[in-house]
Coordinates of C-alpha atoms and ligand atoms in Angstrom, one line a residue:
M148 CA -9.7 -1.6 -31.6
S149 CA -11.9 -2.8 -28.8
G150 CA -9.2 -4.7 -26.6
V151 CA -7.4 -2.5 -22.7
N152 CA -4.2 -3.6 -24.5
D153 CA -5.6 -2.0 -27.8
I154 CA -7.0 1.0 -26.1
R155 CA -3.6 2.0 -24.0
S156 CA -1.0 1.7 -27.2
A157 CA -3.7 4.4 -28.5
F158 CA -3.3 6.6 -26.2
L159 CA 0.5 7.0 -25.8
N160 CA 0.8 6.5 -30.1
F161 CA -1.2 9.1 -30.9
F162 CA 0.5 12.5 -27.9
A163 CA 3.8 10.0 -29.5
K164 CA 3.1 10.8 -33.7
N165 CA 2.5 14.5 -31.6
G166 CA 5.7 15.1 -30.5
H167 CA 6.0 13.7 -26.5
E168 CA 7.8 11.2 -25.2
I169 CA 6.5 7.9 -24.2
V170 CA 7.8 7.5 -20.6
P171 CA 7.9 3.8 -18.7
S172 CA 5.1 4.1 -15.8
S173 CA 6.8 4.7 -11.7
P174 CA 6.9 2.0 -9.7
L175 CA 3.8 1.4 -7.2
V176 CA 6.3 3.2 -4.2
P177 CA 7.1 6.5 -5.3
R178 CA 11.0 6.7 -5.2
N179 CA 12.1 9.4 -2.6
D180 CA 7.9 10.6 -1.6
P181 CA 8.3 9.9 2.4
T182 CA 4.7 11.9 1.9
L183 CA 3.3 9.4 -0.2
M184 CA 1.8 5.8 0.4
F185 CA 1.5 4.4 -3.1
T186 CA 2.0 6.1 -6.5
N187 CA -2.2 7.7 -7.6
A188 CA -1.5 9.7 -10.1
G189 CA 0.7 10.5 -13.6
M190 CA 2.2 13.3 -12.5
V191 CA 4.1 12.0 -8.8
Q192 CA 7.0 10.6 -11.3
F193 CA 7.1 14.5 -13.0
K194 CA 6.6 15.9 -9.3
N195 CA 10.2 18.2 -9.2
V196 CA 10.2 18.2 -13.0
F197 CA 6.9 20.7 -12.6
T198 CA 8.5 22.9 -9.7
G199 CA 11.5 22.9 -12.0
L200 CA 13.9 20.9 -9.6
E201 CA 14.0 18.5 -12.5
K202 CA 15.0 19.0 -16.4
R203 CA 14.3 16.2 -18.3
P204 CA 15.6 16.0 -22.2
Y205 CA 11.9 16.0 -23.6
S206 CA 9.6 19.5 -22.2
R207 CA 6.3 16.6 -24.1
A208 CA 5.3 12.8 -21.5
V209 CA 3.5 10.6 -22.5
T210 CA 2.6 8.0 -19.3
A211 CA 0.3 4.5 -19.2
Q212 CA 0.9 4.9 -15.1
K213 CA 0.3 2.4 -12.2
C214 CA -2.3 3.6 -9.9
V215 CA -3.1 2.0 -6.1
R216 CA -6.1 3.9 -4.7
A217 CA -6.1 2.2 -1.6
G218 CA -5.1 5.2 1.7
G219 CA -4.5 8.7 2.5
K220 CA -6.2 11.7 0.3
H221 CA -7.3 9.6 -2.5
N222 CA -8.5 6.5 -0.5
D223 CA -11.4 4.3 -3.1
L224 CA -11.7 0.8 -1.3
D225 CA -15.1 1.1 0.0
N226 CA -16.0 2.3 -3.5
V227 CA -14.8 -1.2 -5.2
G228 CA -17.8 -3.2 -6.3
Y229 CA -20.3 -0.5 -5.5
T230 CA -20.2 1.7 -8.3
A231 CA -19.1 0.6 -11.2
R232 CA -15.7 2.7 -12.0
H233 CA -13.5 2.6 -8.8
H234 CA -10.8 0.5 -9.2
T235 CA -7.9 0.6 -5.8
F236 CA -5.5 -0.5 -8.5
F237 CA -6.4 1.0 -11.9
E238 CA -3.6 2.6 -14.5
M239 CA -4.0 6.5 -15.5
L240 CA -3.0 7.3 -18.9
G241 CA -2.1 11.5 -18.7
N242 CA 0.2 13.8 -21.4
F243 CA 2.1 16.5 -19.9
S244 CA 4.0 19.8 -20.6
F245 CA 6.5 20.8 -18.7
G246 CA 5.8 24.5 -19.7
D247 CA 5.3 24.0 -23.2
Y248 CA 2.2 23.9 -24.6
F249 CA -0.9 25.2 -22.1
K250 CA -4.3 24.9 -22.5
D251 CA -5.7 26.2 -26.3
R252 CA -3.2 22.4 -27.6
A253 CA -3.6 20.7 -24.3
I254 CA -7.9 21.6 -25.4
E255 CA -6.8 19.9 -29.1
L256 CA -5.2 17.3 -28.7
A257 CA -7.9 15.9 -25.7
W258 CA -10.6 16.2 -27.9
S259 CA -8.9 15.5 -30.8
L260 CA -8.0 11.9 -28.8
I261 CA -11.0 11.3 -27.8
T262 CA -13.8 12.4 -30.9
K263 CA -11.8 11.0 -33.9
E264 CA -8.4 8.2 -32.4
Y265 CA -11.5 6.9 -30.3
G266 CA -14.8 7.6 -31.8
L267 CA -16.7 8.7 -29.2
P268 CA -19.8 10.8 -30.4
A269 CA -19.6 14.5 -28.6
D270 CA -22.9 14.5 -28.0
R271 CA -22.5 12.6 -25.1
L272 CA -19.7 14.3 -23.9
T273 CA -20.1 17.7 -20.9
I274 CA -17.8 19.0 -19.5
T275 CA -16.4 21.2 -16.7
V276 CA -14.6 23.6 -15.9
Y277 CA -13.2 26.0 -12.7
A278 CA -16.2 28.0 -11.6
D279 CA -13.7 31.7 -13.7
D280 CA -12.3 30.2 -16.5
D281 CA -12.7 32.3 -18.4
D282 CA -10.0 31.4 -20.9
A283 CA -11.0 26.8 -20.7
F284 CA -14.4 27.8 -21.2
N285 CA -14.4 30.2 -24.5
L286 CA -11.9 27.5 -25.8
W287 CA -13.9 23.9 -24.9
K288 CA -17.0 26.0 -27.1
K289 CA -14.9 27.2 -29.6
I290 CA -12.6 24.1 -30.4
A291 CA -14.9 21.5 -30.0
G292 CA -17.9 23.6 -30.6
L293 CA -19.9 22.4 -27.3
P294 CA -23.2 23.7 -26.4
E295 CA -23.0 26.3 -23.5
R296 CA -25.2 24.5 -21.3
R297 CA -22.0 21.4 -22.0
I298 CA -19.7 23.3 -20.3
I299 CA -20.7 23.9 -16.5
R300 CA -18.9 25.8 -14.2
I301 CA -17.3 25.0 -11.3
A302 CA -16.6 25.9 -8.3
S303 CA -15.9 23.3 -6.2
S304 CA -11.9 21.3 -4.8
D305 CA -13.0 18.7 -7.7
N306 CA -12.1 21.4 -11.1
F307 CA -8.9 23.1 -8.6
W308 CA -5.8 20.7 -8.2
A309 CA -3.3 22.1 -6.1
M310 CA 0.0 19.7 -5.7
G311 CA -0.2 21.0 -1.5
D312 CA -1.1 24.3 0.2
T313 CA 2.6 25.9 -1.8
G314 CA 3.5 25.1 -5.0
P315 CA 2.2 25.0 -8.2
C316 CA -2.1 25.0 -8.5
G317 CA -4.6 25.8 -11.1
P318 CA -8.5 24.6 -12.9
C319 CA -9.0 21.8 -13.7
S320 CA -11.6 20.2 -16.5
E321 CA -13.2 16.9 -16.4
I322 CA -14.4 15.0 -19.4
F323 CA -18.0 13.1 -18.2
Y324 CA -19.5 11.0 -20.5
D325 CA -23.7 10.5 -21.0
H326 CA -23.7 6.7 -20.3
G327 CA -27.5 7.0 -21.0
D328 CA -30.6 7.6 -18.8
H329 CA -30.6 4.0 -18.1
I330 CA -28.3 4.7 -15.3
P331 CA -29.4 6.3 -12.3
G332 CA -27.1 9.7 -12.1
G333 CA -26.7 13.3 -13.1
P334 CA -25.1 15.5 -14.6
P335 CA -21.8 17.0 -12.6
G336 CA -22.5 19.7 -10.1
S337 CA -26.0 18.6 -9.8
P338 CA -26.6 16.3 -6.6
D339 CA -27.0 13.3 -8.1
Q340 CA -23.6 13.7 -9.9
D341 CA -21.6 10.6 -7.7
G342 CA -23.9 8.2 -9.9
D343 CA -22.6 6.4 -12.8
R344 CA -24.8 7.6 -15.0
F345 CA -22.4 11.0 -15.9
I346 CA -19.0 9.7 -15.6
E347 CA -15.8 10.9 -15.1
I348 CA -13.3 9.6 -17.7
W349 CA -10.4 12.6 -18.5
N350 CA -9.2 15.5 -16.2
L351 CA -6.8 18.8 -17.2
V352 CA -5.4 20.0 -15.1
F353 CA -4.1 24.2 -16.6
M354 CA -1.4 24.5 -13.5
Q355 CA -0.9 28.0 -14.1
Y356 CA -0.5 29.2 -10.8
E357 CA 2.5 28.7 -8.1
Q358 CA 0.8 29.3 -4.7
L359 CA 3.4 31.3 -1.9
P360 CA 2.3 30.9 1.2
D361 CA 1.0 34.9 1.7
R362 CA 0.1 34.4 -2.1
R363 CA -0.4 33.5 -6.1
L364 CA 1.7 34.2 -8.6
D365 CA 1.7 33.4 -12.9
L366 CA 3.9 30.7 -13.8
P367 CA 5.7 31.7 -15.9
R368 CA 5.7 28.9 -18.6
P369 CA 2.4 27.0 -17.0
S370 CA 1.7 23.6 -17.7
I371 CA -0.8 20.9 -18.2
D372 CA -1.1 17.8 -16.5
T373 CA -3.9 15.2 -17.7
G374 CA -5.1 11.7 -16.6
M375 CA -7.8 9.8 -17.6
G376 CA -8.8 6.3 -16.8
L377 CA -7.9 3.5 -19.0
E378 CA -10.7 1.5 -17.4
R379 CA -13.3 4.0 -17.8
I380 CA -11.8 5.3 -21.5
A381 CA -11.9 0.8 -22.1
A382 CA -16.2 0.9 -20.7
V383 CA -16.9 3.8 -22.7
L384 CA -15.2 2.3 -26.2
Q385 CA -17.0 -1.7 -25.4
G386 CA -20.2 0.0 -25.6
T387 CA -21.1 -0.1 -21.3
H388 CA -21.0 2.0 -18.5
D389 CA -19.2 -0.4 -16.1
N390 CA -15.7 -1.4 -16.5
Y391 CA -16.7 -4.4 -13.7
A392 CA -18.2 -5.8 -18.3
I393 CA -14.6 -5.0 -20.0
D394 CA -12.1 -7.1 -21.7
L395 CA -9.5 -7.8 -18.5
F396 CA -12.5 -7.8 -16.1
G397 CA -14.5 -9.6 -17.6
A398 CA -12.0 -13.1 -17.9
L399 CA -10.7 -12.5 -14.7
I400 CA -14.1 -13.1 -13.1
Q401 CA -14.1 -15.8 -15.7
A402 CA -11.6 -17.4 -13.8
V403 CA -13.1 -16.4 -10.3
V404 CA -16.6 -17.9 -12.0
D405 CA -14.7 -21.3 -13.0
R406 CA -12.9 -22.4 -10.2
T407 CA -15.8 -20.9 -7.6
G408 CA -18.8 -21.7 -9.8
V409 CA -20.7 -18.5 -8.2
D410 CA -22.3 -16.7 -10.9
A411 CA -21.1 -13.5 -11.8
D412 CA -24.3 -11.6 -12.2
G413 CA -26.2 -12.6 -9.0
P414 CA -26.1 -11.1 -5.2
M415 CA -22.4 -12.3 -5.5
K416 CA -21.4 -9.8 -7.8
A417 CA -19.6 -7.6 -5.4
S418 CA -17.6 -10.3 -3.6
H419 CA -16.5 -10.9 -7.6
R420 CA -15.3 -7.5 -8.5
V421 CA -13.5 -7.2 -4.9
I422 CA -11.5 -10.1 -5.5
A423 CA -10.5 -9.1 -9.7
D424 CA -9.9 -6.2 -8.6
H425 CA -8.3 -6.5 -5.2
L426 CA -6.1 -9.5 -7.2
R427 CA -4.7 -6.8 -9.5
A428 CA -3.8 -4.7 -6.1
S429 CA -1.7 -7.1 -5.1
S430 CA -0.2 -8.4 -7.5
F431 CA 1.2 -5.1 -9.1
L432 CA 2.1 -4.2 -5.3
I433 CA 3.9 -7.3 -5.1
A434 CA 5.6 -7.0 -8.5
D435 CA 7.2 -3.0 -6.6
G436 CA 8.5 -4.6 -4.0
V437 CA 5.7 -4.2 -1.1
L438 CA 5.2 -7.5 1.3
P439 CA 2.1 -8.0 3.5
S440 CA 3.5 -6.5 6.9
N441 CA 1.7 -5.2 9.9
E442 CA 2.3 -2.3 9.1
G443 CA 2.9 0.8 6.8
R444 CA 2.6 -0.3 3.5
G445 CA 2.8 -3.4 3.8
Y446 CA -0.7 -3.2 5.9
V447 CA -1.6 -1.6 3.5
L448 CA -1.4 -4.1 1.6
R449 CA -2.4 -7.2 4.2
R450 CA -6.0 -5.6 3.7
I451 CA -6.5 -5.6 0.2
M452 CA -5.7 -9.5 0.2
R453 CA -7.2 -10.4 3.6
R454 CA -10.6 -8.7 2.5
A455 CA -10.6 -10.8 -1.1
M456 CA -9.8 -13.5 0.5
R457 CA -13.2 -12.7 2.2
H458 CA -14.7 -12.7 -0.4
A459 CA -13.3 -15.6 -1.9
E460 CA -14.9 -17.6 1.0
L461 CA -18.5 -16.1 0.4
L462 CA -17.9 -17.5 -2.3
G463 CA -17.5 -21.2 -1.1
A464 CA -13.8 -20.9 -2.1
R465 CA -12.7 -24.2 0.1
E466 CA -9.0 -24.0 0.1
P467 CA -6.7 -20.4 -1.7
L468 CA -8.4 -19.2 -4.5
M469 CA -6.2 -16.2 -5.3
W470 CA -3.1 -17.8 -6.4
K471 CA -5.0 -19.7 -8.8
L472 CA -6.0 -16.4 -10.5
V473 CA -3.0 -15.0 -10.7
P474 CA -1.9 -16.8 -14.1
T475 CA -5.1 -15.4 -15.3
L476 CA -3.9 -11.5 -15.0
V477 CA -0.1 -12.4 -16.2
R478 CA -2.0 -13.4 -19.4
E479 CA -4.2 -9.8 -19.7
M480 CA -0.8 -7.4 -18.2
G481 CA 2.1 -8.7 -18.2
Q482 CA 2.4 -7.7 -22.0
A483 CA 2.1 -4.6 -20.5
Y484 CA 3.5 -4.5 -17.1
P485 CA 6.5 -7.4 -17.9
E486 CA 7.0 -7.0 -14.1
L487 CA 4.7 -8.6 -13.8
V488 CA 5.9 -12.1 -15.8
R489 CA 8.9 -12.1 -13.1
A490 CA 7.5 -11.3 -10.3
E491 CA 4.5 -14.6 -10.7
P492 CA 6.6 -17.2 -8.3
L493 CA 7.0 -14.5 -5.6
I494 CA 2.9 -13.0 -6.2
T495 CA 2.0 -16.9 -6.5
E496 CA 3.6 -17.3 -3.5
T497 CA 3.1 -14.6 -1.5
L498 CA -1.5 -15.1 -1.4
R499 CA -0.8 -19.1 -1.6
L500 CA 0.9 -18.4 2.0
E501 CA -1.3 -15.4 3.6
E502 CA -4.4 -17.2 2.2
T503 CA -3.0 -20.1 4.1
R504 CA -2.0 -18.5 7.0
F505 CA -5.3 -16.3 7.3
R506 CA -7.8 -18.9 6.7
K507 CA -6.6 -20.7 10.0
T508 CA -8.8 -18.4 11.4
L509 CA -11.1 -16.3 8.8
E510 CA -13.6 -19.2 9.6
R511 CA -13.4 -19.2 13.2
G512 CA -13.4 -14.9 13.6
L513 CA -16.9 -15.6 10.8
G514 CA -18.3 -16.6 13.0
I515 CA -18.1 -14.6 15.7
L516 CA -19.1 -12.2 14.0
E517 CA -22.1 -13.9 12.9
D518 CA -22.8 -14.9 16.4
E519 CA -22.4 -11.0 17.9
T520 CA -24.6 -9.7 14.7
R521 CA -27.4 -12.3 14.4
D522 CA -29.2 -10.0 16.6
L523 CA -28.1 -6.3 14.6
K524 CA -30.4 -4.7 12.6
R525 CA -30.1 -1.8 10.5
G526 CA -28.1 1.2 11.7
D527 CA -27.2 -0.5 14.9
K528 CA -23.2 -0.8 16.1
L529 CA -20.6 -4.0 16.4
K530 CA -19.8 -3.8 19.9
G531 CA -16.0 -2.2 19.3
E532 CA -14.0 -4.4 21.4
V533 CA -15.6 -7.0 19.5
A534 CA -14.1 -5.7 16.2
F535 CA -11.3 -5.6 18.4
T536 CA -10.8 -8.9 19.3
L537 CA -11.1 -9.9 15.4
Y538 CA -8.2 -7.9 14.7
D539 CA -6.4 -8.8 17.5
T540 CA -6.7 -12.2 17.8
F541 CA -8.7 -13.1 14.2
G542 CA -6.4 -11.0 12.1
F543 CA -9.3 -9.1 10.8
P544 CA -8.9 -5.7 9.6
L545 CA -11.0 -3.1 10.9
D546 CA -12.6 -2.0 7.6
L547 CA -12.8 -6.0 6.7
T548 CA -15.1 -6.2 8.9
Q549 CA -16.6 -3.4 8.5
D550 CA -16.3 -4.7 5.0
A551 CA -18.4 -7.4 6.3
L552 CA -21.1 -6.1 8.0
K553 CA -21.9 -3.3 5.3
S554 CA -24.4 -5.2 2.6
R555 CA -26.3 -5.3 6.4
G556 CA -25.9 -1.3 7.6
V557 CA -24.2 -2.1 9.9
E558 CA -21.9 0.0 11.5
V559 CA -18.6 -1.2 14.2
D560 CA -18.8 0.8 17.5
L561 CA -15.2 3.2 16.6
P562 CA -14.6 5.4 19.6
A563 CA -15.5 1.9 21.3
F564 CA -12.9 0.2 18.9
N565 CA -10.0 2.8 19.7
A566 CA -10.3 2.4 23.5
A567 CA -9.8 -1.4 23.0
M568 CA -6.8 -0.4 21.5
E569 CA -5.6 2.2 23.3
R570 CA -5.6 0.2 26.3
Q571 CA -4.0 -3.4 24.9
R572 CA -1.4 -0.3 23.9
E573 CA -1.8 1.2 27.8
M574 CA -0.6 -2.8 28.3
A575 CA 1.9 -3.0 26.3
R576 CA 3.4 0.3 27.4
A577 CA 3.7 -0.6 31.4
S578 CA 4.8 -4.4 29.7
W579 CA 7.3 -1.7 28.0
A580 CA 8.2 0.0 31.2
G581 CA 12.5 -0.7 31.8
S582 CA 12.6 -3.3 29.1
G583 CA 15.3 -0.4 28.0
E584 CA 13.2 0.2 24.7
A585 CA 11.8 3.1 26.0
A586 CA 13.4 5.3 23.6
T587 CA 11.4 3.4 20.4
E588 CA 8.8 3.5 22.7
T589 CA 8.2 6.9 22.9
V590 CA 8.5 7.8 19.1
W591 CA 6.1 4.9 18.6
F592 CA 4.1 6.2 20.9
S593 CA 4.2 9.6 19.7
L594 CA 3.6 9.1 16.0
R595 CA 0.6 7.0 16.7
E596 CA -0.8 10.7 19.1
N597 CA 0.0 12.4 15.6
L598 CA -2.2 10.9 13.6
G599 CA -4.9 10.1 15.3
A600 CA -5.7 5.9 16.4
T601 CA -7.9 4.9 13.0
E602 CA -4.8 6.7 10.6
F603 CA -2.0 4.5 13.3
L604 CA -4.1 1.3 11.7
G605 CA -1.6 1.6 9.2
Y606 CA 1.5 1.7 10.6
E607 CA 1.6 -1.1 13.3
T608 CA 4.3 -2.4 14.9
E609 CA 4.0 -5.0 16.8
T610 CA 2.5 -8.6 16.3
A611 CA -1.1 -7.7 17.5
E612 CA -2.2 -11.0 15.3
G613 CA -2.1 -14.1 17.5
E614 CA -1.8 -17.1 16.2
V615 CA -1.5 -15.3 12.3
L616 CA 1.9 -14.6 12.2
Ligands
ATP846 P1 -14.1 10.5 -9.4 O1 -14.4 11.3 -8.7 O2 -14.6 9.3 -10.2 O3 -13.1 9.3 -8.3 P2 -11.4 11.2 -9.4 O4 -11.3 12.6 -9.5 O5 -11.5 10.7 -7.5 O6 -12.5 9.9 -10.1 P3 -9.2 12.5 -11.0 O7 -7.7 12.8 -9.0 O8 -9.3 13.9 -11.8 O9 -9.9 11.1 -10.5 O10 -7.7 11.2 -11.7 C1 -8.2 11.4 -13.0 C2 -8.8 9.7 -14.0 O11 -8.2 8.7 -13.2 C3 -9.8 10.5 -13.9 O12 -10.6 11.0 -14.4 C4 -10.6 9.1 -13.6 O13 -11.5 8.4 -15.4 C5 -9.4 8.0 -12.8 N1 -9.3 7.4 -11.7 C6 -9.7 8.2 -10.8 N2 -9.7 7.0 -9.4 C7 -10.4 6.7 -9.7 C8 -9.8 5.1 -9.5 N3 -10.5 4.8 -8.0 N4 -10.8 4.1 -10.6 C9 -10.2 3.8 -11.8 N5 -10.0 5.3 -13.0 C10 -10.1 6.7 -11.7
MG847 MG1 -12.1 9.9 -6.6
MG848 MG1 -14.3 13.4 -9.8
MG849 MG1 -10.8 14.5 -11.4

């Protein structure tokens, strides 16, 4: 067993064999959940099952869930291309118990899957438990036979999960794989834990309390929610610490190399990774009904697409590139996700059109960026007005400009950027006065005030991109 598709099937079959219902992934746009931009974990589709609002004909489930973390509480956009383990789109493998089994069985199943089914050596594994979770600590000792020093107690919120300010919550236990001392990074809980040596592969959440506004109750029937990154376990099983070196990413990156002729492991490595990652996120979002726009989910998609398109330009692509990569993605993932096959024409056309339009202003915008930053040193700031012009006239989402400056250690002067945005808004407000649009205007401006300017960028309503649109 080595390819991503086999690893996914092995997970689903292992839990099916152990009495779990195989439930399909839910869409990336959560149903009935306006608080969440995109599905970002396996448990999202089961929220109401955990709280008891909804009943299902099964009490154990297993899924491979499509997830996007590119906004809101979990935003890994800036990590992509720079860590070995983060994607904007990834698959989360998870098993769930709705008031059925609890900690002991969850730990038994997890340990058996990774050490027997997947065959990982126990001496590479380190476990974390929540600081006061003696049950979990003792169960890991008993079931896995691990020495105490490899079961680390963590007091931070990393090891305590909550659905919200109120509702189900509980301690978690995470499984880390040690890729070896040739990779920089320390064990969980140490100051350099964010390196890529000890990689978190699986999070087991023990939902055992219900948080009320003023106190915490024990849930009468505690539940289990787990999540393991498919790409991370695939990396381990394929003998690499690097998610971008697994078979699936190898195929996507090779498609980029074939079309650009640029070496994937040279100085342009990050661009290859960003393109491959963002191709997946964009394609899956489009397949689930999101289209690029200037507001809400559509703007997050546009930001992801345009960021990839800048990297395509960096690789010297002289014409739209992203749409040409779609057949490779469909070949690699279409069997597991038939929606990708169904939406292939829409994905291809959307990417082609967006890149064709964006290229009209991309080159000039990059020229301006180059002129304006030529004399800037590490630690300097790009004028907020310039970032605003790039946004407003050249269609550069703010984070694209930030990404473009990142490798040089230059940041955008955010207060000045926000001030420029505010000035434009005031002009718009003045010109709207008396135009009969007061009601909508009030709603949008108060929304913006509540969210704050930067946050609000994801919710732009009016056309702010000049000729691009
Ligand atoms: P990290 O600390 O590495 O950012 P996390 O603690 O935010 O991960 P969880 O919310 O616990 O992740 O999600 C469960 C699992 O999903 C993780 O253990 C990991 O295997 C996987 N995962 C989380 N975020 C990503 C991502 N951006 N790309 C790929 N896999 C991810
Ligand atoms: Mg994270
Ligand atoms: Mg973590
Ligand atoms: Mg985690």
